[in-house]
Coordinates of C-alpha atoms in Angstrom, one line a residue:
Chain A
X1 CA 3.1 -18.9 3.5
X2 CA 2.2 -15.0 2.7
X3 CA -1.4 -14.3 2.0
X4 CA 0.2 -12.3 -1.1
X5 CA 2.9 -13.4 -3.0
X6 CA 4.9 -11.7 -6.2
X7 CA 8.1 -12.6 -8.3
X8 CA 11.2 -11.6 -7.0
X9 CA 12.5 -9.0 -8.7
X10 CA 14.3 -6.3 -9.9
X11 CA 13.6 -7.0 -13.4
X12 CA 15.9 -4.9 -15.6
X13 CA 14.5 -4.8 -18.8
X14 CA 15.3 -2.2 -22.1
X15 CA 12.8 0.2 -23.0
X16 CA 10.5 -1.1 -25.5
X17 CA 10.5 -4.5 -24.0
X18 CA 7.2 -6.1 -22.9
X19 CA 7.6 -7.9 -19.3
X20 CA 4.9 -9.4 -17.2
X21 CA 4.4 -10.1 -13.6
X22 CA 2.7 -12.4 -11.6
X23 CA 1.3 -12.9 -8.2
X24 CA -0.7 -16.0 -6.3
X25 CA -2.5 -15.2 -3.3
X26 CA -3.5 -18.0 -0.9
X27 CA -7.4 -17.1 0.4
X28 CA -9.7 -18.4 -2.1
X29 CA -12.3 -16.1 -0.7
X30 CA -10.6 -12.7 -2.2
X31 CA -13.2 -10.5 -3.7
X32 CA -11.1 -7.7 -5.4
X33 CA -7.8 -7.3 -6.5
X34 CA -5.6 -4.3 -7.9
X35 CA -2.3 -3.2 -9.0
X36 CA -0.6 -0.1 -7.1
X37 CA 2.4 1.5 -8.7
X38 CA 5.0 2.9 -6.1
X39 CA 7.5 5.6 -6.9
X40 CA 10.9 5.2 -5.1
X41 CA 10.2 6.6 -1.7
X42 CA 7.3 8.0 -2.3
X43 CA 3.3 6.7 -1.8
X44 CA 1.5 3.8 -3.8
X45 CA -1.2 4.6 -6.0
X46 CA -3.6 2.7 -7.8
X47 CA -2.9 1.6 -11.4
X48 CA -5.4 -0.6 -12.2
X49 CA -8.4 -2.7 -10.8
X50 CA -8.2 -6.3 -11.9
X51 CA -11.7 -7.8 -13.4
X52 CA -12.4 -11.5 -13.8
X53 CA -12.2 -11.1 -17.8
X54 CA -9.3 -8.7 -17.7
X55 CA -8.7 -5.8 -18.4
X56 CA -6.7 -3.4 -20.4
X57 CA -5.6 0.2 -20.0
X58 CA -3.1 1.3 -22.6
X59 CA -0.1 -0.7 -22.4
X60 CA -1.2 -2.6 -19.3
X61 CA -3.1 -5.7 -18.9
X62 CA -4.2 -7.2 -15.9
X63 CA -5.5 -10.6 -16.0
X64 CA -7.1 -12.9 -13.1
X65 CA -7.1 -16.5 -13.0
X66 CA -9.4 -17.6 -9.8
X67 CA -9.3 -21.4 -10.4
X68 CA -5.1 -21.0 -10.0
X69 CA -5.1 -18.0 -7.9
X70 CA -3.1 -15.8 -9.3
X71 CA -3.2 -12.1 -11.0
X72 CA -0.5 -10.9 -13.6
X73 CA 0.5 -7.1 -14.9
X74 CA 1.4 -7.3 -18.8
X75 CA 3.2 -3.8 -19.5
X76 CA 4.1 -3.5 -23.0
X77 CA 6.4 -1.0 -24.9
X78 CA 8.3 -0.3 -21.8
X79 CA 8.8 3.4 -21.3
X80 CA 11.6 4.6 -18.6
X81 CA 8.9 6.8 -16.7
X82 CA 7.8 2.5 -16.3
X83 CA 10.3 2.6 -13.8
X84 CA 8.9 2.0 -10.4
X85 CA 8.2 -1.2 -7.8
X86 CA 4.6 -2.9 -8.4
X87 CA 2.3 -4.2 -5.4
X88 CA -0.2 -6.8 -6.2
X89 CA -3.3 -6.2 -3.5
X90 CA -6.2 -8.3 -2.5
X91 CA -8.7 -7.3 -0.8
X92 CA -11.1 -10.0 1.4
X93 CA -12.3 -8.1 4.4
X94 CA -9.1 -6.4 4.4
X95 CA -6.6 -5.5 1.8
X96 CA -3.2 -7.4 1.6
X97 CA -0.2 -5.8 -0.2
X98 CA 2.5 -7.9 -1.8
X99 CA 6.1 -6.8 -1.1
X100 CA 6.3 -5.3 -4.7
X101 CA 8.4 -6.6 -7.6
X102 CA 10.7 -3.8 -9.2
X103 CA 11.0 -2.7 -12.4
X104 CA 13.9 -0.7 -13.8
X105 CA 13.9 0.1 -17.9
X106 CA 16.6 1.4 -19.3
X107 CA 17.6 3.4 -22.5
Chain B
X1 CA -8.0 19.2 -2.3
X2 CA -5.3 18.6 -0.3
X3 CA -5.9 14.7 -0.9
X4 CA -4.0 13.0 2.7
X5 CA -1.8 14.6 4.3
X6 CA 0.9 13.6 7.0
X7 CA 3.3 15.1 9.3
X8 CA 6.4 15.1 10.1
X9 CA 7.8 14.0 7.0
X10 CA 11.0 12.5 8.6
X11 CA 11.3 12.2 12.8
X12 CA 14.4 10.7 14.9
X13 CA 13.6 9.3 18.3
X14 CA 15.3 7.8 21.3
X15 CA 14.5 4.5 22.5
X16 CA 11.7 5.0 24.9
X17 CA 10.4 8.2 23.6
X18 CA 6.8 8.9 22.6
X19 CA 5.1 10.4 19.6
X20 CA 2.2 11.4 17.1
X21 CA 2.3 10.6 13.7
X22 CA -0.2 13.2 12.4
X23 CA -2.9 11.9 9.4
X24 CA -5.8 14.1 7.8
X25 CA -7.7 14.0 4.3
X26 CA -10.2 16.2 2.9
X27 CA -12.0 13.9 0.8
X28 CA -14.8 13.3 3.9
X29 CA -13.6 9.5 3.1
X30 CA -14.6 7.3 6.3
X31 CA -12.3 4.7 6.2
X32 CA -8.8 5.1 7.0
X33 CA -5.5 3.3 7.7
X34 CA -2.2 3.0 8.9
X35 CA 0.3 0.7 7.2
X36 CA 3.8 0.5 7.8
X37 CA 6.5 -0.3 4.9
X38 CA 9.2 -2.3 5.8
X39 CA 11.9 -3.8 3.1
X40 CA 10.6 -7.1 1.9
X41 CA 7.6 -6.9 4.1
X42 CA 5.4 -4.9 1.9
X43 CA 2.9 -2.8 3.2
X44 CA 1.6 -3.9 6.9
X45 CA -1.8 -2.7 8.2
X46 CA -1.3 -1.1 11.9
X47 CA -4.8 0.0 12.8
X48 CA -7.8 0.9 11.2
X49 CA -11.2 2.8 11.1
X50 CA -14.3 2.6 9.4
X51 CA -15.7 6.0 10.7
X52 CA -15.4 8.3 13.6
X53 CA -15.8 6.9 17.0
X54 CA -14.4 3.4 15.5
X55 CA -11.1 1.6 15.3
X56 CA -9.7 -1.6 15.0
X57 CA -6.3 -3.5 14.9
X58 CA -4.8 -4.5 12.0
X59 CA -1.7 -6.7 11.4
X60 CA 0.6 -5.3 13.8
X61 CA -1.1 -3.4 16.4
X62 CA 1.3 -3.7 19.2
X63 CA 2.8 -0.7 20.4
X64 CA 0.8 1.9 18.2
X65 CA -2.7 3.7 19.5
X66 CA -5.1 5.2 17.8
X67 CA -8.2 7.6 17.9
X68 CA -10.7 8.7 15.7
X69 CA -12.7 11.5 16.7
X70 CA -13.2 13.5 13.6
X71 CA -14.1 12.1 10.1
X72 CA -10.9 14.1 9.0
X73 CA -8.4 13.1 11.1
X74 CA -6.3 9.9 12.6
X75 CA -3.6 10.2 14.6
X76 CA -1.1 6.9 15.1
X77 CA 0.5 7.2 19.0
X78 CA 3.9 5.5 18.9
X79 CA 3.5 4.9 22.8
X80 CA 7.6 4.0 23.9
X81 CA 9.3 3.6 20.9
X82 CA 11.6 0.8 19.8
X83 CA 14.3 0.2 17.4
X84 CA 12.0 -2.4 15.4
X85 CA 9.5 0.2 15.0
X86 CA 12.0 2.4 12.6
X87 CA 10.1 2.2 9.3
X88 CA 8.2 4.1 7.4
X89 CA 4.2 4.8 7.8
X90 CA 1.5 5.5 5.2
X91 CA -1.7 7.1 6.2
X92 CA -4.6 5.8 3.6
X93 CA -8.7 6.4 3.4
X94 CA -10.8 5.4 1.0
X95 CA -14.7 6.0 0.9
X96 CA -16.1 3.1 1.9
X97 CA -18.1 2.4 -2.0
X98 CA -15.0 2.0 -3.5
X99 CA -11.7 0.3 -2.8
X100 CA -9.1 2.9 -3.9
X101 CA -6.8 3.8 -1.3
X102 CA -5.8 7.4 -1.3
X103 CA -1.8 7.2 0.7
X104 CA -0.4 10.1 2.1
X105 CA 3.2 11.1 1.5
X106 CA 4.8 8.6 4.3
X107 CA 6.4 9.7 7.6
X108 CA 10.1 7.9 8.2
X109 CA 10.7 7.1 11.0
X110 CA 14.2 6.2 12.3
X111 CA 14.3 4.8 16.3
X112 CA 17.9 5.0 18.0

């Protein structure tokens, strides 16, 4: 089983739609986790932290459920610049990158 | 601030050849990385370092060296390259109170 795990993707989606994304990670130990956003062939870069109570930032929320393990990535109003893969990260010791679900929106 | 920075930005070599994928940031950040991307593998830790003088294997050391003898610089030594090491590689530091990991721009690689 991969430490990180996210939902297949590509989600194709219209702009305006709200679409969510999950991820379970399988060391109960995890201390931190985060969303990167990665441009098409270009370099991750941090989105958003993920707390305990969640956390919003504009159209994005980021929710962490430790009892089930898993993190999710609400992004509402889906603009095309939303366009991009997202890696779910957890960091215990080390940080562990999920292969990254894809998101296309569309006009 | 240049942020990380990584040359070349695209290199072809022959099976067997050697190389240096070049890494620097000028954020005085001690801990740095190097990951390699792969599709449907995600983002693989190679080797890191949590200051000068120190490094460590990550995920998939074999067949990469490193060194770490400046705060500002890491160099990743591909030492006889392989087809399955055609990918491409991320540089990334962060300073050690925080855990945002500043990438550089990736180096792809293609092994023939």
């Amino acid at each position: 089983r991969k430490e990180v795990e996210q939902d297949p993707g590509p989600f194709n989606v219209p702009e305006g739609a709200t679409v969510a994304f999950n991820c379970t990670y399988s060391n109960s130990a995890s201390q931190s986790f985060f969303w990167y956003r990665q441009d098409c062939r270009k370099e991750p870069k941090l989105l958003m932290s993920v707390y305990s109570s969640g956390n919003e930032d504009g159209r994005f929320t980021a929710q962490l459920n430790r009892a089930s393990q898993y993190i999710s990535l609400l992004i509402r109003d889906s603009k095309l610049s939303d366009s991009a893969t997202y890696l779910c990260v957890v960091q215990g010791g080390k940080l562990i990158f999920g292969q990254g679900t894809e998101l296309s929106v569309k006009p | 601030n240049a942020g990380v920075t990584q040359t070349p930005k695209f290199q072809v070599l022959k099976t067997g050849q050697s190389m240096t994928l070049q890494c620097a940031q000028d954020m005085n950040h001690e801990y740095m990385s190097w990951y390699r991307q792969d599709p449907g593998m995600g983002l693989r830790l190679i080797h890191y370092s949590v200051g000068a003088g120190i490094t460590d294997q990550g995920e998939v050391p074999n067949g990469y060296n490193v060194s770490r003898s400046t705060t500002e610089d890491f160099p990743l030594r591909l030492l006889s390259a392989a087809p399955s090491q055609t990918s491409v590689y991320f540089c990334a530091s962060r300073a050690p109170n925080s855990f945002e990991q500043y990438f550089g721009p990736g180096t792809r690689l293609t092994v023939t």
